[in-house]
PDB file of C-alpha atoms and ligand atoms in Angstrom:
ATOM      1  CA  MET A   1     -24.068 -50.252 -81.808  1.00  0.00           C
ATOM      2  CA  ALA A   2     -20.527 -50.021 -83.225  1.00  0.00           C
ATOM      3  CA  THR A   3     -18.066 -52.865 -82.625  1.00  0.00           C
ATOM      4  CA  THR A   4     -14.309 -52.894 -83.225  1.00  0.00           C
ATOM      5  CA  ILE A   5     -11.995 -55.814 -82.596  1.00  0.00           C
ATOM      6  CA  ILE A   6      -8.355 -54.973 -81.899  1.00  0.00           C
ATOM      7  CA  GLN A   7      -5.675 -57.650 -82.047  1.00  0.00           C
ATOM      8  CA  PRO A   8      -3.496 -57.934 -78.888  1.00  0.00           C
ATOM      9  CA  GLY A   9      -0.193 -57.642 -80.829  1.00  0.00           C
ATOM     10  CA  LYS A  10      -1.050 -54.140 -81.976  1.00  0.00           C
ATOM     11  CA  ILE A  11      -0.918 -52.575 -78.538  1.00  0.00           C
ATOM     12  CA  GLU A  12       2.339 -50.898 -77.518  1.00  0.00           C
ATOM     13  CA  PRO A  13       4.133 -52.302 -74.415  1.00  0.00           C
ATOM     14  CA  LEU A  14       3.778 -50.632 -71.012  1.00  0.00           C
ATOM     15  CA  ALA A  15       5.845 -47.474 -70.735  1.00  0.00           C
ATOM     16  CA  ARG A  16       8.668 -48.156 -68.306  1.00  0.00           C
ATOM     17  CA  LYS A  17       7.763 -45.584 -65.715  1.00  0.00           C
ATOM     18  CA  ALA A  18       3.983 -45.868 -65.496  1.00  0.00           C
ATOM     19  CA  PRO A  19       3.169 -46.936 -61.920  1.00  0.00           C
ATOM     20  CA  TRP A  20       1.535 -50.333 -61.504  1.00  0.00           C
ATOM     21  CA  LEU A  21      -0.651 -48.924 -58.700  1.00  0.00           C
ATOM     22  CA  ARG A  22      -2.289 -45.519 -58.365  1.00  0.00           C
ATOM     23  CA  LEU A  23      -3.619 -44.856 -54.866  1.00  0.00           C
ATOM     24  CA  PRO A  24      -6.606 -42.479 -54.711  1.00  0.00           C
ATOM     25  CA  GLU A  25      -6.036 -38.738 -54.349  1.00  0.00           C
ATOM     26  CA  ARG A  26      -7.736 -38.192 -51.018  1.00  0.00           C
ATOM     27  CA  GLU A  27      -7.882 -34.386 -51.201  1.00  0.00           C
ATOM     28  CA  THR A  28      -9.883 -34.400 -54.431  1.00  0.00           C
ATOM     29  CA  LEU A  29     -11.432 -37.839 -54.980  1.00  0.00           C
ATOM     30  CA  PHE A  30     -14.972 -37.196 -53.767  1.00  0.00           C
ATOM     31  CA  ALA A  31     -14.951 -33.469 -54.569  1.00  0.00           C
ATOM     32  CA  ARG A  32     -14.253 -34.415 -58.187  1.00  0.00           C
ATOM     33  CA  ARG A  33     -17.101 -36.914 -58.026  1.00  0.00           C
ATOM     34  CA  GLU A  34     -19.463 -34.229 -56.722  1.00  0.00           C
ATOM     35  CA  LYS A  35     -18.465 -31.891 -59.540  1.00  0.00           C
ATOM     36  CA  ARG A  36     -18.988 -34.588 -62.170  1.00  0.00           C
ATOM     37  CA  CYS A  37     -22.468 -35.414 -60.816  1.00  0.00           C
ATOM     38  CA  ASN A  38     -23.457 -31.778 -61.013  1.00  0.00           C
ATOM     39  CA  ALA A  39     -21.988 -31.413 -64.497  1.00  0.00           C
ATOM     40  CA  LEU A  40     -23.870 -34.404 -65.928  1.00  0.00           C
ATOM     41  CA  ALA A  41     -27.155 -34.052 -64.026  1.00  0.00           C
ATOM     42  CA  ASN A  42     -28.833 -31.281 -65.962  1.00  0.00           C
ATOM     43  CA  GLY A  43     -31.396 -32.814 -68.333  1.00  0.00           C
ATOM     44  CA  HIS A  44     -30.139 -36.355 -67.685  1.00  0.00           C
ATOM     45  CA  PRO A  45     -32.826 -39.061 -67.239  1.00  0.00           C
ATOM     46  CA  LEU A  46     -31.233 -39.784 -63.828  1.00  0.00           C
ATOM     47  CA  GLU A  47     -30.984 -36.099 -62.913  1.00  0.00           C
ATOM     48  CA  LYS A  48     -32.483 -36.476 -59.437  1.00  0.00           C
ATOM     49  CA  TYR A  49     -30.259 -39.408 -58.509  1.00  0.00           C
ATOM     50  CA  LEU A  50     -27.151 -37.674 -59.853  1.00  0.00           C
ATOM     51  CA  LEU A  51     -27.931 -34.560 -57.816  1.00  0.00           C
ATOM     52  CA  PHE A  52     -28.446 -36.724 -54.725  1.00  0.00           C
ATOM     53  CA  MET A  53     -25.159 -38.481 -55.479  1.00  0.00           C
ATOM     54  CA  ALA A  54     -23.480 -35.064 -55.649  1.00  0.00           C
ATOM     55  CA  ARG A  55     -24.656 -34.438 -52.080  1.00  0.00           C
ATOM     56  CA  VAL A  56     -23.387 -37.859 -51.022  1.00  0.00           C
ATOM     57  CA  ALA A  57     -19.986 -37.216 -52.617  1.00  0.00           C
ATOM     58  CA  ARG A  58     -19.742 -33.835 -50.850  1.00  0.00           C
ATOM     59  CA  ALA A  59     -20.503 -35.563 -47.551  1.00  0.00           C
ATOM     60  CA  GLN A  60     -17.930 -38.280 -48.332  1.00  0.00           C
ATOM     61  CA  GLN A  61     -15.226 -35.689 -48.943  1.00  0.00           C
ATOM     62  CA  ASP A  62     -16.082 -33.929 -45.674  1.00  0.00           C
ATOM     63  CA  ALA A  63     -16.100 -37.223 -43.759  1.00  0.00           C
ATOM     64  CA  LEU A  64     -12.745 -38.182 -45.286  1.00  0.00           C
ATOM     65  CA  ASN A  65     -11.231 -34.798 -44.422  1.00  0.00           C
ATOM     66  CA  ALA A  66     -12.431 -35.204 -40.823  1.00  0.00           C
ATOM     67  CA  TYR A  67     -11.187 -38.801 -40.437  1.00  0.00           C
ATOM     68  CA  GLY A  68      -8.877 -39.428 -37.483  1.00  0.00           C
ATOM     69  CA  LYS A  69      -6.377 -42.161 -36.746  1.00  0.00           C
ATOM     70  CA  VAL A  70      -7.422 -45.744 -37.498  1.00  0.00           C
ATOM     71  CA  ALA A  71      -5.937 -49.180 -36.985  1.00  0.00           C
ATOM     72  CA  LEU A  72      -3.804 -50.257 -39.961  1.00  0.00           C
ATOM     73  CA  PRO A  73      -1.975 -53.509 -40.747  1.00  0.00           C
ATOM     74  CA  GLU A  74       1.283 -53.938 -38.800  1.00  0.00           C
ATOM     75  CA  ALA A  75       4.599 -53.969 -40.673  1.00  0.00           C
ATOM     76  CA  ASP A  76       4.948 -57.761 -40.440  1.00  0.00           C
ATOM     77  CA  GLN A  77       1.396 -58.263 -41.740  1.00  0.00           C
ATOM     78  CA  LEU A  78       2.222 -56.004 -44.677  1.00  0.00           C
ATOM     79  CA  ARG A  79       5.406 -57.956 -45.360  1.00  0.00           C
ATOM     80  CA  LEU A  80       3.535 -61.249 -45.344  1.00  0.00           C
ATOM     81  CA  SER A  81       0.806 -59.872 -47.624  1.00  0.00           C
ATOM     82  CA  ARG A  82       3.387 -58.580 -50.086  1.00  0.00           C
ATOM     83  CA  ARG A  83       5.197 -61.906 -50.147  1.00  0.00           C
ATOM     84  CA  GLN A  84       1.980 -63.810 -50.787  1.00  0.00           C
ATOM     85  CA  GLY A  85       0.452 -61.298 -53.185  1.00  0.00           C
ATOM     86  CA  MET A  86      -2.517 -60.892 -50.839  1.00  0.00           C
ATOM     87  CA  PRO A  87      -4.314 -57.528 -50.512  1.00  0.00           C
ATOM     88  CA  PRO A  88      -3.567 -56.371 -46.929  1.00  0.00           C
ATOM     89  CA  LEU A  89      -6.920 -54.564 -46.507  1.00  0.00           C
ATOM     90  CA  ALA A  90      -9.054 -57.349 -47.997  1.00  0.00           C
ATOM     91  CA  MET A  91     -12.653 -56.177 -47.781  1.00  0.00           C
ATOM     92  CA  GLN A  92     -14.128 -59.384 -46.360  1.00  0.00           C
ATOM     93  CA  SER A  93     -11.383 -60.381 -43.918  1.00  0.00           C
ATOM     94  CA  TRP A  94     -10.118 -57.011 -42.644  1.00  0.00           C
ATOM     95  CA  ARG A  95     -11.456 -56.379 -39.128  1.00  0.00           C
ATOM     96  CA  ARG A  96     -13.217 -53.064 -39.424  1.00  0.00           C
ATOM     97  CA  ASP A  97     -12.911 -50.708 -36.507  1.00  0.00           C
ATOM     98  CA  ALA A  98     -15.959 -48.703 -35.495  1.00  0.00           C
ATOM     99  CA  SER A  99     -14.543 -45.407 -36.809  1.00  0.00           C
ATOM    100  CA  TRP A 100     -16.500 -45.787 -40.043  1.00  0.00           C
ATOM    101  CA  HIS A 101     -19.781 -45.621 -38.074  1.00  0.00           C
ATOM    102  CA  GLU A 102     -19.055 -41.956 -37.422  1.00  0.00           C
ATOM    103  CA  ALA A 103     -18.448 -41.387 -41.137  1.00  0.00           C
ATOM    104  CA  LEU A 104     -21.789 -43.073 -41.900  1.00  0.00           C
ATOM    105  CA  ARG A 105     -23.670 -40.960 -39.344  1.00  0.00           C
ATOM    106  CA  MET A 106     -22.073 -37.822 -40.745  1.00  0.00           C
ATOM    107  CA  ILE A 107     -22.969 -38.723 -44.345  1.00  0.00           C
ATOM    108  CA  ILE A 108     -26.582 -39.571 -43.406  1.00  0.00           C
ATOM    109  CA  GLU A 109     -26.990 -36.311 -41.471  1.00  0.00           C
ATOM    110  CA  MET A 110     -25.672 -34.333 -44.442  1.00  0.00           C
ATOM    111  CA  VAL A 111     -27.928 -35.884 -47.075  1.00  0.00           C
ATOM    112  CA  ARG A 112     -31.121 -37.062 -45.379  1.00  0.00           C
ATOM    113  CA  ASP A 113     -33.080 -33.903 -46.172  1.00  0.00           C
ATOM    114  CA  ALA A 114     -32.445 -34.568 -49.877  1.00  0.00           C
ATOM    115  CA  ALA A 115     -33.561 -38.220 -49.753  1.00  0.00           C
ATOM    116  CA  GLU A 116     -36.909 -39.429 -51.111  1.00  0.00           C
ATOM    117  CA  PRO A 117     -39.444 -39.963 -48.269  1.00  0.00           C
ATOM    118  CA  ALA A 118     -39.176 -43.784 -48.436  1.00  0.00           C
ATOM    119  CA  ALA A 119     -35.375 -43.620 -48.385  1.00  0.00           C
ATOM    120  CA  ALA A 120     -35.467 -41.113 -45.499  1.00  0.00           C
ATOM    121  CA  ASP A 121     -37.500 -43.677 -43.497  1.00  0.00           C
ATOM    122  CA  SER A 122     -34.902 -46.346 -44.270  1.00  0.00           C
ATOM    123  CA  LEU A 123     -32.113 -44.041 -43.121  1.00  0.00           C
ATOM    124  CA  ALA A 124     -33.953 -43.260 -39.875  1.00  0.00           C
ATOM    125  CA  ARG A 125     -34.363 -47.005 -39.224  1.00  0.00           C
ATOM    126  CA  LEU A 126     -30.694 -47.626 -39.949  1.00  0.00           C
ATOM    127  CA  LEU A 127     -29.600 -44.856 -37.588  1.00  0.00           C
ATOM    128  CA  ALA A 128     -31.877 -46.236 -34.879  1.00  0.00           C
ATOM    129  CA  GLY A 129     -30.290 -49.678 -35.331  1.00  0.00           C
ATOM    130  CA  GLY A 130     -26.869 -48.208 -34.567  1.00  0.00           C
ATOM    131  CA  GLY A 131     -23.505 -49.966 -34.864  1.00  0.00           C
ATOM    132  CA  LEU A 132     -24.944 -53.495 -34.986  1.00  0.00           C
ATOM    133  CA  ALA A 133     -27.202 -52.584 -37.906  1.00  0.00           C
ATOM    134  CA  PHE A 134     -24.319 -50.798 -39.677  1.00  0.00           C
ATOM    135  CA  GLU A 135     -22.036 -53.806 -39.313  1.00  0.00           C
ATOM    136  CA  SER A 136     -24.629 -56.312 -40.452  1.00  0.00           C
ATOM    137  CA  MET A 137     -25.357 -54.254 -43.560  1.00  0.00           C
ATOM    138  CA  ALA A 138     -21.640 -53.814 -44.283  1.00  0.00           C
ATOM    139  CA  ASP A 139     -21.119 -57.588 -43.994  1.00  0.00           C
ATOM    140  CA  GLY A 140     -23.914 -58.206 -46.490  1.00  0.00           C
ATOM    141  CA  LEU A 141     -22.778 -55.554 -48.937  1.00  0.00           C
ATOM    142  CA  LEU A 142     -19.143 -56.660 -48.947  1.00  0.00           C
ATOM    143  CA  ALA A 143     -20.148 -60.312 -49.346  1.00  0.00           C
ATOM    144  CA  GLY A 144     -22.624 -59.488 -52.142  1.00  0.00           C
ATOM    145  CA  ASP A 145     -25.399 -61.019 -50.047  1.00  0.00           C
ATOM    146  CA  TYR A 146     -28.347 -58.639 -50.101  1.00  0.00           C
ATOM    147  CA  ALA A 147     -30.936 -60.990 -48.584  1.00  0.00           C
ATOM    148  CA  GLY A 148     -33.250 -59.106 -46.253  1.00  0.00           C
ATOM    149  CA  MET A 149     -31.331 -55.885 -46.776  1.00  0.00           C
ATOM    150  CA  ASP A 150     -33.066 -52.516 -46.877  1.00  0.00           C
ATOM    151  CA  LEU A 151     -31.569 -51.500 -50.207  1.00  0.00           C
ATOM    152  CA  ALA A 152     -32.650 -47.858 -49.976  1.00  0.00           C
ATOM    153  CA  ALA A 153     -29.962 -47.297 -47.340  1.00  0.00           C
ATOM    154  CA  ALA A 154     -27.299 -49.468 -49.019  1.00  0.00           C
ATOM    155  CA  PRO A 155     -25.657 -46.754 -51.150  1.00  0.00           C
ATOM    156  CA  LEU A 156     -24.950 -44.664 -48.046  1.00  0.00           C
ATOM    157  CA  VAL A 157     -23.446 -47.584 -46.153  1.00  0.00           C
ATOM    158  CA  GLY A 158     -21.323 -48.209 -49.251  1.00  0.00           C
ATOM    159  CA  ALA A 159     -20.384 -44.518 -49.327  1.00  0.00           C
ATOM    160  CA  ALA A 160     -19.145 -44.664 -45.721  1.00  0.00           C
ATOM    161  CA  LEU A 161     -17.206 -47.875 -46.370  1.00  0.00           C
ATOM    162  CA  GLN A 162     -15.552 -46.167 -49.341  1.00  0.00           C
ATOM    163  CA  VAL A 163     -14.474 -43.282 -47.102  1.00  0.00           C
ATOM    164  CA  TYR A 164     -13.037 -45.727 -44.551  1.00  0.00           C
ATOM    165  CA  TRP A 165     -11.125 -47.749 -47.152  1.00  0.00           C
ATOM    166  CA  VAL A 166      -9.827 -44.677 -48.999  1.00  0.00           C
ATOM    167  CA  HIS A 167      -8.649 -43.349 -45.649  1.00  0.00           C
ATOM    168  CA  MET A 168      -6.797 -46.584 -44.860  1.00  0.00           C
ATOM    169  CA  ALA A 169      -5.334 -46.969 -48.375  1.00  0.00           C
ATOM    170  CA  THR A 170      -3.993 -43.416 -48.392  1.00  0.00           C
ATOM    171  CA  SER A 171      -2.614 -43.748 -44.855  1.00  0.00           C
ATOM    172  CA  LEU A 172      -0.159 -46.360 -46.210  1.00  0.00           C
ATOM    173  CA  ASP A 173       2.576 -45.898 -48.832  1.00  0.00           C
ATOM    174  CA  ARG A 174       2.383 -47.422 -52.266  1.00  0.00           C
ATOM    175  CA  GLU A 175       5.321 -49.613 -51.210  1.00  0.00           C
ATOM    176  CA  ALA A 176       3.028 -51.285 -48.662  1.00  0.00           C
ATOM    177  CA  PHE A 177       1.277 -53.094 -51.526  1.00  0.00           C
ATOM    178  CA  ALA A 178       2.346 -55.661 -54.088  1.00  0.00           C
ATOM    179  CA  VAL A 179       0.941 -56.997 -57.336  1.00  0.00           C
ATOM    180  CA  SER A 180      -1.890 -59.304 -56.349  1.00  0.00           C
ATOM    181  CA  ALA A 181      -1.865 -63.046 -56.946  1.00  0.00           C
ATOM    182  CA  ALA A 182      -5.379 -62.439 -58.311  1.00  0.00           C
ATOM    183  CA  PRO A 183      -4.722 -59.653 -60.848  1.00  0.00           C
ATOM    184  CA  THR A 184      -8.394 -59.080 -61.561  1.00  0.00           C
ATOM    185  CA  LEU A 185      -9.010 -57.943 -57.945  1.00  0.00           C
ATOM    186  CA  CYS A 186      -7.817 -54.774 -56.226  1.00  0.00           C
ATOM    187  CA  PRO A 187      -4.310 -55.282 -54.738  1.00  0.00           C
ATOM    188  CA  VAL A 188      -5.271 -53.030 -51.809  1.00  0.00           C
ATOM    189  CA  CYS A 189      -8.691 -54.386 -50.775  1.00  0.00           C
ATOM    190  CA  ALA A 190      -9.501 -57.391 -53.029  1.00  0.00           C
ATOM    191  CA  SER A 191     -12.648 -55.763 -54.439  1.00  0.00           C
ATOM    192  CA  PRO A 192     -13.725 -56.234 -58.042  1.00  0.00           C
ATOM    193  CA  PRO A 193     -13.217 -53.293 -60.391  1.00  0.00           C
ATOM    194  CA  LEU A 194     -15.910 -50.750 -61.116  1.00  0.00           C
ATOM    195  CA  ALA A 195     -14.532 -49.955 -64.593  1.00  0.00           C
ATOM    196  CA  SER A 196     -11.374 -49.672 -66.673  1.00  0.00           C
ATOM    197  CA  ILE A 197      -9.839 -46.236 -67.089  1.00  0.00           C
ATOM    198  CA  VAL A 198      -7.488 -45.360 -69.928  1.00  0.00           C
ATOM    199  CA  HIS A 199      -5.432 -42.417 -68.754  1.00  0.00           C
ATOM    200  CA  ASN A 200      -4.434 -39.437 -70.806  1.00  0.00           C
ATOM    201  CA  GLY A 201      -1.205 -37.459 -70.582  1.00  0.00           C
ATOM    202  CA  GLY A 202       1.985 -37.945 -68.572  1.00  0.00           C
ATOM    203  CA  ILE A 203       3.661 -41.291 -68.063  1.00  0.00           C
ATOM    204  CA  GLU A 204       0.293 -43.024 -67.775  1.00  0.00           C
ATOM    205  CA  ASN A 205      -0.804 -41.857 -71.206  1.00  0.00           C
ATOM    206  CA  GLY A 206      -2.779 -44.588 -72.958  1.00  0.00           C
ATOM    207  CA  GLN A 207      -2.353 -47.068 -70.098  1.00  0.00           C
ATOM    208  CA  ARG A 208      -5.341 -49.059 -68.872  1.00  0.00           C
ATOM    209  CA  TYR A 209      -6.009 -49.321 -65.143  1.00  0.00           C
ATOM    210  CA  LEU A 210      -8.764 -51.152 -63.319  1.00  0.00           C
ATOM    211  CA  HIS A 211     -10.535 -48.792 -60.897  1.00  0.00           C
ATOM    212  CA  CYS A 212     -11.499 -50.277 -57.521  1.00  0.00           C
ATOM    213  CA  SER A 213     -15.178 -50.110 -56.575  1.00  0.00           C
ATOM    214  CA  LEU A 214     -14.377 -49.748 -52.853  1.00  0.00           C
ATOM    215  CA  CYS A 215     -11.073 -47.949 -52.242  1.00  0.00           C
ATOM    216  CA  ALA A 216     -10.743 -46.197 -55.641  1.00  0.00           C
ATOM    217  CA  SER A 217      -7.193 -47.448 -56.102  1.00  0.00           C
ATOM    218  CA  GLU A 218      -6.243 -48.234 -59.694  1.00  0.00           C
ATOM    219  CA  TRP A 219      -4.032 -51.089 -60.796  1.00  0.00           C
ATOM    220  CA  HIS A 220      -2.488 -51.619 -64.186  1.00  0.00           C
ATOM    221  CA  MET A 221      -3.703 -54.212 -66.626  1.00  0.00           C
ATOM    222  CA  VAL A 222      -2.590 -54.445 -70.243  1.00  0.00           C
ATOM    223  CA  ARG A 223      -5.199 -53.469 -72.770  1.00  0.00           C
ATOM    224  CA  VAL A 224      -7.315 -55.861 -74.810  1.00  0.00           C
ATOM    225  CA  LYS A 225      -7.420 -58.458 -72.059  1.00  0.00           C
ATOM    226  CA  CYS A 226     -10.500 -59.683 -70.206  1.00  0.00           C
ATOM    227  CA  SER A 227     -10.626 -58.163 -66.719  1.00  0.00           C
ATOM    228  CA  ASN A 228     -12.456 -61.264 -65.505  1.00  0.00           C
ATOM    229  CA  CYS A 229     -10.908 -64.415 -67.093  1.00  0.00           C
ATOM    230  CA  GLN A 230      -7.773 -62.726 -68.518  1.00  0.00           C
ATOM    231  CA  SER A 231      -8.408 -64.103 -71.988  1.00  0.00           C
ATOM    232  CA  THR A 232      -6.944 -62.012 -74.825  1.00  0.00           C
ATOM    233  CA  LYS A 233      -9.056 -63.709 -77.497  1.00  0.00           C
ATOM    234  CA  ASP A 234     -12.240 -62.240 -78.910  1.00  0.00           C
ATOM    235  CA  ILE A 235     -12.250 -59.061 -76.866  1.00  0.00           C
ATOM    236  CA  ALA A 236     -14.601 -56.532 -78.431  1.00  0.00           C
ATOM    237  CA  TYR A 237     -15.714 -52.970 -77.781  1.00  0.00           C
ATOM    238  CA  HIS A 238     -19.287 -51.769 -77.968  1.00  0.00           C
ATOM    239  CA  GLY A 239     -20.479 -48.208 -77.741  1.00  0.00           C
ATOM    240  CA  ILE A 240     -23.574 -46.176 -78.304  1.00  0.00           C
ATOM    241  CA  GLU A 241     -23.546 -44.602 -81.718  1.00  0.00           C
ATOM    242  CA  GLY A 242     -23.528 -40.833 -81.696  1.00  0.00           C
ATOM    243  CA  ASP A 243     -22.208 -40.297 -78.150  1.00  0.00           C
ATOM    244  CA  SER A 244     -18.686 -39.065 -77.297  1.00  0.00           C
ATOM    245  CA  GLY A 245     -17.219 -42.577 -77.432  1.00  0.00           C
ATOM    246  CA  ALA A 246     -15.620 -41.992 -74.026  1.00  0.00           C
ATOM    247  CA  VAL A 247     -17.367 -44.956 -72.398  1.00  0.00           C
ATOM    248  CA  LYS A 248     -17.504 -48.329 -74.132  1.00  0.00           C
ATOM    249  CA  ALA A 249     -18.237 -51.849 -72.997  1.00  0.00           C
ATOM    250  CA  GLU A 250     -15.303 -54.262 -73.255  1.00  0.00           C
ATOM    251  CA  THR A 251     -16.748 -57.732 -73.808  1.00  0.00           C
ATOM    252  CA  CYS A 252     -15.174 -61.162 -73.605  1.00  0.00           C
ATOM    253  CA  ASP A 253     -16.595 -64.042 -75.645  1.00  0.00           C
ATOM    254  CA  GLU A 254     -14.819 -66.582 -73.418  1.00  0.00           C
ATOM    255  CA  CYS A 255     -16.664 -65.723 -70.204  1.00  0.00           C
ATOM    256  CA  GLN A 256     -19.488 -63.573 -71.635  1.00  0.00           C
ATOM    257  CA  ILE A 257     -18.915 -60.677 -69.258  1.00  0.00           C
ATOM    258  CA  TYR A 258     -18.389 -57.001 -69.924  1.00  0.00           C
ATOM    259  CA  LEU A 259     -16.741 -54.143 -68.076  1.00  0.00           C
ATOM    260  CA  LYS A 260     -17.003 -50.505 -69.091  1.00  0.00           C
ATOM    261  CA  ILE A 261     -13.803 -48.902 -70.324  1.00  0.00           C
ATOM    262  CA  MET A 262     -13.571 -45.129 -69.978  1.00  0.00           C
ATOM    263  CA  SER A 263     -11.117 -43.115 -72.087  1.00  0.00           C
ATOM    264  CA  MET A 264      -9.846 -39.896 -70.580  1.00  0.00           C
ATOM    265  CA  ASP A 265      -8.467 -38.735 -73.937  1.00  0.00           C
ATOM    266  CA  ARG A 266     -12.090 -38.538 -75.090  1.00  0.00           C
ATOM    267  CA  ASP A 267     -13.226 -36.853 -71.890  1.00  0.00           C
ATOM    268  CA  PRO A 268     -10.695 -35.760 -69.257  1.00  0.00           C
ATOM    269  CA  ASN A 269     -13.424 -35.136 -66.656  1.00  0.00           C
ATOM    270  CA  ILE A 270     -14.507 -38.772 -66.447  1.00  0.00           C
ATOM    271  CA  GLU A 271     -15.189 -39.977 -62.906  1.00  0.00           C
ATOM    272  CA  PRO A 272     -15.769 -43.741 -62.921  1.00  0.00           C
ATOM    273  CA  THR A 273     -18.598 -43.965 -60.369  1.00  0.00           C
ATOM    274  CA  VAL A 274     -20.590 -41.146 -61.956  1.00  0.00           C
ATOM    275  CA  ASP A 275     -19.894 -42.054 -65.565  1.00  0.00           C
ATOM    276  CA  ASP A 276     -20.951 -45.608 -64.805  1.00  0.00           C
ATOM    277  CA  LEU A 277     -24.327 -44.351 -63.544  1.00  0.00           C
ATOM    278  CA  ALA A 278     -24.685 -41.894 -66.392  1.00  0.00           C
ATOM    279  CA  THR A 279     -24.235 -44.592 -69.055  1.00  0.00           C
ATOM    280  CA  LEU A 280     -26.948 -47.029 -67.969  1.00  0.00           C
ATOM    281  CA  PRO A 281     -28.307 -47.314 -71.554  1.00  0.00           C
ATOM    282  CA  LEU A 282     -25.063 -49.111 -72.421  1.00  0.00           C
ATOM    283  CA  ASP A 283     -25.795 -51.677 -69.682  1.00  0.00           C
ATOM    284  CA  ILE A 284     -29.238 -52.225 -71.140  1.00  0.00           C
ATOM    285  CA  LEU A 285     -27.752 -52.809 -74.607  1.00  0.00           C
ATOM    286  CA  MET A 286     -25.167 -55.250 -73.264  1.00  0.00           C
ATOM    287  CA  ASP A 287     -27.837 -57.117 -71.329  1.00  0.00           C
ATOM    288  CA  GLN A 288     -29.885 -57.431 -74.513  1.00  0.00           C
ATOM    289  CA  ALA A 289     -26.770 -58.711 -76.310  1.00  0.00           C
ATOM    290  CA  GLY A 290     -26.437 -61.475 -73.671  1.00  0.00           C
ATOM    291  CA  PHE A 291     -23.411 -60.194 -71.749  1.00  0.00           C
ATOM    292  CA  ILE A 292     -23.225 -60.159 -67.942  1.00  0.00           C
ATOM    293  CA  ARG A 293     -22.020 -57.099 -66.064  1.00  0.00           C
ATOM    294  CA  SER A 294     -18.911 -57.970 -63.999  1.00  0.00           C
ATOM    295  CA  SER A 295     -18.626 -54.530 -62.414  1.00  0.00           C
ATOM    296  CA  PHE A 296     -19.711 -53.789 -58.868  1.00  0.00           C
ATOM    297  CA  SER A 297     -20.979 -50.394 -57.723  1.00  0.00           C
ATOM    298  CA  PHE A 298     -22.564 -49.548 -54.369  1.00  0.00           C
ATOM    299  CA  PHE A 299     -24.705 -47.075 -56.277  1.00  0.00           C
ATOM    300  CA  LEU A 300     -26.118 -49.577 -58.770  1.00  0.00           C
ATOM    301  CA  ILE A 301     -27.147 -52.625 -56.790  1.00  0.00           C
ATOM    302  CA  PRO A 302     -29.611 -54.524 -58.977  1.00  0.00           C
ATOM    303  CA  ALA A 303     -32.993 -54.791 -57.292  1.00  0.00           C
ATOM    304  CA  GLU A 304     -33.695 -58.244 -58.785  1.00  0.00           C
ATOM    305  CA  GLU A 305     -30.975 -59.790 -56.619  1.00  0.00           C
ATOM    306  CA  VAL A 306     -33.058 -59.105 -53.546  1.00  0.00           C
ATOM    307  CA  PRO A 307     -35.606 -61.796 -52.702  1.00  0.00           C
ATOM    308  CA  ALA A 308     -39.176 -60.519 -52.401  1.00  0.00           C
TER     309      ALA A 308
HETATM  310 ZN1  LIG B 401      -9.556 -51.444 -53.521  1.00  0.00          ZN
HETATM  311 ZN1  LIG B 402     -13.338 -63.243 -69.999  1.00  0.00          ZN
END
């Protein structure tokens, strides 16, 4: 494992025009994810899961394209949120409307023939439970409380929630949002980041953004700073020797967490959700080194958090 420590003073200041918030590109977000799954799957130890994820991403893009009108925050709510630095679509407090149930049904119908038999049973049970079962699972997932949850169906519920939140985020203008009072959480939906992305080219060249695990928005954070406790001391980078170097783990000695940082100059096709899955060996190394993963992904819910 190679480690480099960079001193904070050596990083150039933020270019004046780089946006502080990048909302997801709804026309291509999940289609790009599908393509990345297919590109990385061949010969990968997680080949089957990546190919299944490609199907899920295809279904997510279709569900997003088909999404109709939904309830959004009123103008005065948005004003208040901006003034207080509160995410207006906060994942735990936003009152979901039932439109996402349709997205979930659509995604399940499109992928269930590709699911493992045990997972297909879970999906059938979830469908039979209907809206109440969907809502109860969504509550648990968004609160990080997996007790009693049928985890085989969880990634698809997460997939539908992503579609719903991307739809809401992209139905509002960037001006609807403001820098959050909690800069380590998404300013749109208050979710923790999935990973850091360092962009390549254009005005965002070399800038680090945190990529939201729910709505896929990206918000700026200076480099060489802990995405959890905001310390700038003893930040280190760990990678797997011999790979492309595109995905590293950024660790913080203050709070002992790590978040993956993905560099698009090393690989312009990076897609955070897929590249996170595809670099599980890095998580194993970081676990062995005593660091705790701060990232959340609906597609990597650790089984040990579920009581037997
Ligand atoms: Zn978000
Ligand atoms: Zn920290």
